[in-house]
């Protein structure tokens, strides 16, 4: 199952950011997204409510490099989609994280929104919940 998620995440990243890196770095990033997303799901399960999600967003919002930003947004999208958080609520959380990460580059922000939406839809569709 993990390998299927990793492959799905890699496919989404390649679709929206084809120059993201070689297969090994892409696999590493996909595994980091999955691990971070699952960690957030566990945290949210232990402490349900928007406060836990906002704490995670604040932490994810400290990403510095482009790949760290991709991992941050994809992790949040994976966690919220898997937990079946309503789309309109999720959008507010996504906007908060995107604002923290991409306030200076509108083109990059638009690309990240599209990639995040695809990850959310994939996670929601494949969620065991």
PDB file of C-alpha atoms in Angstrom:
ATOM      1  CA  UNK A   1       0.000   0.000   0.000  1.00  0.00           C
ATOM      2  CA  UNK A   2       2.832   2.411   0.865  1.00  0.00           C
ATOM      3  CA  UNK A   3       4.410   1.922  -2.556  1.00  0.00           C
ATOM      4  CA  UNK A   4       1.079   2.750  -4.243  1.00  0.00           C
ATOM      5  CA  UNK A   5       0.839   6.006  -2.285  1.00  0.00           C
ATOM      6  CA  UNK A   6       4.461   6.874  -3.067  1.00  0.00           C
ATOM      7  CA  UNK A   7       3.853   6.246  -6.773  1.00  0.00           C
ATOM      8  CA  UNK A   8       0.648   8.332  -6.752  1.00  0.00           C
ATOM      9  CA  UNK A   9       2.441  11.210  -5.012  1.00  0.00           C
ATOM     10  CA  UNK A  10       5.332  11.032  -7.493  1.00  0.00           C
ATOM     11  CA  UNK A  11       2.870  11.115 -10.394  1.00  0.00           C
ATOM     12  CA  UNK A  12       1.169  14.221  -9.021  1.00  0.00           C
ATOM     13  CA  UNK A  13       4.480  15.992  -8.392  1.00  0.00           C
ATOM     14  CA  UNK A  14       5.734  15.188 -11.905  1.00  0.00           C
ATOM     15  CA  UNK A  15       2.469  16.382 -13.418  1.00  0.00           C
ATOM     16  CA  UNK A  16       2.779  19.820 -11.836  1.00  0.00           C
ATOM     17  CA  UNK A  17       6.545  20.209 -11.368  1.00  0.00           C
ATOM     18  CA  UNK A  18       8.282  18.112 -14.039  1.00  0.00           C
ATOM     19  CA  UNK A  19      11.708  19.580 -13.242  1.00  0.00           C
ATOM     20  CA  UNK A  20      11.553  18.643  -9.557  1.00  0.00           C
ATOM     21  CA  UNK A  21      14.479  16.206  -9.710  1.00  0.00           C
ATOM     22  CA  UNK A  22      15.622  12.708 -10.516  1.00  0.00           C
ATOM     23  CA  UNK A  23      13.697   9.571  -9.571  1.00  0.00           C
ATOM     24  CA  UNK A  24      15.643   8.996  -6.343  1.00  0.00           C
ATOM     25  CA  UNK A  25      15.028  12.514  -5.027  1.00  0.00           C
ATOM     26  CA  UNK A  26      11.405  12.302  -6.147  1.00  0.00           C
ATOM     27  CA  UNK A  27      10.972   9.024  -4.246  1.00  0.00           C
ATOM     28  CA  UNK A  28      12.604  10.551  -1.159  1.00  0.00           C
ATOM     29  CA  UNK A  29      10.253  13.545  -1.343  1.00  0.00           C
ATOM     30  CA  UNK A  30       7.193  11.316  -1.845  1.00  0.00           C
ATOM     31  CA  UNK A  31       8.140   9.188   1.163  1.00  0.00           C
ATOM     32  CA  UNK A  32       8.650  12.346   3.244  1.00  0.00           C
ATOM     33  CA  UNK A  33       5.199  13.590   2.189  1.00  0.00           C
ATOM     34  CA  UNK A  34       3.610  10.291   3.157  1.00  0.00           C
ATOM     35  CA  UNK A  35       5.461  10.069   6.488  1.00  0.00           C
ATOM     36  CA  UNK A  36       4.745  13.696   7.402  1.00  0.00           C
ATOM     37  CA  UNK A  37       1.108  13.391   6.332  1.00  0.00           C
ATOM     38  CA  UNK A  38       0.616  10.239   8.404  1.00  0.00           C
ATOM     39  CA  UNK A  39       2.253  11.935  11.379  1.00  0.00           C
ATOM     40  CA  UNK A  40      -0.212  14.821  11.085  1.00  0.00           C
ATOM     41  CA  UNK A  41      -3.131  12.396  10.801  1.00  0.00           C
ATOM     42  CA  UNK A  42      -2.033  10.778  14.077  1.00  0.00           C
ATOM     43  CA  UNK A  43      -1.678  14.190  15.749  1.00  0.00           C
ATOM     44  CA  UNK A  44      -5.066  15.362  14.484  1.00  0.00           C
ATOM     45  CA  UNK A  45      -6.674  12.101  15.649  1.00  0.00           C
ATOM     46  CA  UNK A  46      -5.273  12.579  19.146  1.00  0.00           C
ATOM     47  CA  UNK A  47      -6.278  16.237  19.269  1.00  0.00           C
ATOM     48  CA  UNK A  48      -9.143  16.829  16.821  1.00  0.00           C
ATOM     49  CA  UNK A  49     -10.054  20.372  15.966  1.00  0.00           C
ATOM     50  CA  UNK A  50      -8.745  23.300  14.024  1.00  0.00           C
ATOM     51  CA  UNK A  51      -6.172  24.248  16.676  1.00  0.00           C
ATOM     52  CA  UNK A  52      -4.098  21.130  15.962  1.00  0.00           C
ATOM     53  CA  UNK A  53      -4.285  21.776  12.230  1.00  0.00           C
ATOM     54  CA  UNK A  54      -3.269  25.421  12.640  1.00  0.00           C
ATOM     55  CA  UNK A  55      -0.309  24.335  14.784  1.00  0.00           C
ATOM     56  CA  UNK A  56       0.756  21.969  12.004  1.00  0.00           C
ATOM     57  CA  UNK A  57       0.344  24.730   9.417  1.00  0.00           C
ATOM     58  CA  UNK A  58       2.549  27.056  11.448  1.00  0.00           C
ATOM     59  CA  UNK A  59       5.204  24.354  11.636  1.00  0.00           C
ATOM     60  CA  UNK A  60       4.906  23.500   7.919  1.00  0.00           C
ATOM     61  CA  UNK A  61       5.026  27.204   7.057  1.00  0.00           C
ATOM     62  CA  UNK A  62       8.686  27.349   8.099  1.00  0.00           C
ATOM     63  CA  UNK A  63       9.857  25.419   5.029  1.00  0.00           C
ATOM     64  CA  UNK A  64      12.755  27.176   3.300  1.00  0.00           C
ATOM     65  CA  UNK A  65      13.628  25.398   0.077  1.00  0.00           C
ATOM     66  CA  UNK A  66      11.314  24.784  -2.839  1.00  0.00           C
ATOM     67  CA  UNK A  67      11.259  21.020  -2.254  1.00  0.00           C
ATOM     68  CA  UNK A  68      10.549  21.556   1.467  1.00  0.00           C
ATOM     69  CA  UNK A  69       7.602  23.762   0.487  1.00  0.00           C
ATOM     70  CA  UNK A  70       6.324  21.059  -1.870  1.00  0.00           C
ATOM     71  CA  UNK A  71       6.620  18.487   0.925  1.00  0.00           C
ATOM     72  CA  UNK A  72       4.787  20.827   3.324  1.00  0.00           C
ATOM     73  CA  UNK A  73       1.799  21.504   1.071  1.00  0.00           C
ATOM     74  CA  UNK A  74       1.517  17.948  -0.175  1.00  0.00           C
ATOM     75  CA  UNK A  75       1.686  16.600   3.403  1.00  0.00           C
ATOM     76  CA  UNK A  76      -1.150  18.871   4.492  1.00  0.00           C
ATOM     77  CA  UNK A  77      -3.211  17.961   1.421  1.00  0.00           C
ATOM     78  CA  UNK A  78      -2.616  14.255   2.054  1.00  0.00           C
ATOM     79  CA  UNK A  79      -3.595  14.557   5.731  1.00  0.00           C
ATOM     80  CA  UNK A  80      -6.737  16.647   5.169  1.00  0.00           C
ATOM     81  CA  UNK A  81      -7.861  14.559   2.193  1.00  0.00           C
ATOM     82  CA  UNK A  82      -7.316  11.273   4.008  1.00  0.00           C
ATOM     83  CA  UNK A  83      -9.213  12.552   7.053  1.00  0.00           C
ATOM     84  CA  UNK A  84     -12.030  13.678   4.729  1.00  0.00           C
ATOM     85  CA  UNK A  85     -11.997  17.240   6.062  1.00  0.00           C
ATOM     86  CA  UNK A  86     -14.649  19.143   4.107  1.00  0.00           C
ATOM     87  CA  UNK A  87     -13.338  20.847   0.999  1.00  0.00           C
ATOM     88  CA  UNK A  88     -14.381  24.377   1.988  1.00  0.00           C
ATOM     89  CA  UNK A  89     -12.713  23.987   5.391  1.00  0.00           C
ATOM     90  CA  UNK A  90      -9.601  22.457   3.813  1.00  0.00           C
ATOM     91  CA  UNK A  91      -9.328  25.359   1.371  1.00  0.00           C
ATOM     92  CA  UNK A  92      -9.059  27.785   4.280  1.00  0.00           C
ATOM     93  CA  UNK A  93      -6.246  25.732   5.785  1.00  0.00           C
ATOM     94  CA  UNK A  94      -4.514  25.450   2.386  1.00  0.00           C
ATOM     95  CA  UNK A  95      -4.747  29.204   1.861  1.00  0.00           C
ATOM     96  CA  UNK A  96      -3.175  29.833   5.255  1.00  0.00           C
ATOM     97  CA  UNK A  97      -0.212  27.570   4.491  1.00  0.00           C
ATOM     98  CA  UNK A  98       0.177  28.886   0.953  1.00  0.00           C
ATOM     99  CA  UNK A  99       0.191  32.448   2.255  1.00  0.00           C
ATOM    100  CA  UNK A 100       2.965  31.568   4.702  1.00  0.00           C
ATOM    101  CA  UNK A 101       5.047  29.884   2.005  1.00  0.00           C
ATOM    102  CA  UNK A 102       4.455  31.849  -1.200  1.00  0.00           C
ATOM    103  CA  UNK A 103       3.500  35.453  -0.513  1.00  0.00           C
ATOM    104  CA  UNK A 104       6.078  36.782  -2.961  1.00  0.00           C
ATOM    105  CA  UNK A 105       5.627  34.589  -6.065  1.00  0.00           C
ATOM    106  CA  UNK A 106       2.106  34.487  -7.543  1.00  0.00           C
ATOM    107  CA  UNK A 107       3.012  32.152 -10.422  1.00  0.00           C
ATOM    108  CA  UNK A 108       4.564  29.634  -8.054  1.00  0.00           C
ATOM    109  CA  UNK A 109       1.570  30.016  -5.731  1.00  0.00           C
ATOM    110  CA  UNK A 110      -0.852  29.174  -8.552  1.00  0.00           C
ATOM    111  CA  UNK A 111       1.144  26.071  -9.503  1.00  0.00           C
ATOM    112  CA  UNK A 112       1.250  24.904  -5.891  1.00  0.00           C
ATOM    113  CA  UNK A 113      -2.513  25.343  -5.511  1.00  0.00           C
ATOM    114  CA  UNK A 114      -3.126  23.076  -8.492  1.00  0.00           C
ATOM    115  CA  UNK A 115      -0.734  20.423  -7.189  1.00  0.00           C
ATOM    116  CA  UNK A 116      -2.226  20.593  -3.686  1.00  0.00           C
ATOM    117  CA  UNK A 117      -5.755  20.214  -5.049  1.00  0.00           C
ATOM    118  CA  UNK A 118      -4.735  17.121  -6.985  1.00  0.00           C
ATOM    119  CA  UNK A 119      -3.132  15.558  -3.882  1.00  0.00           C
ATOM    120  CA  UNK A 120      -6.210  16.347  -1.767  1.00  0.00           C
ATOM    121  CA  UNK A 121      -8.556  14.776  -4.332  1.00  0.00           C
ATOM    122  CA  UNK A 122      -6.383  11.663  -4.629  1.00  0.00           C
ATOM    123  CA  UNK A 123      -6.151  11.241  -0.842  1.00  0.00           C
ATOM    124  CA  UNK A 124      -9.887  11.842  -0.420  1.00  0.00           C
ATOM    125  CA  UNK A 125     -10.731   9.322  -3.146  1.00  0.00           C
ATOM    126  CA  UNK A 126      -8.454   6.637  -1.660  1.00  0.00           C
ATOM    127  CA  UNK A 127      -9.177   7.343   2.013  1.00  0.00           C
ATOM    128  CA  UNK A 128     -10.101   4.387   4.189  1.00  0.00           C
ATOM    129  CA  UNK A 129     -12.419   6.676   6.217  1.00  0.00           C
TER     130      UNK A 129
END
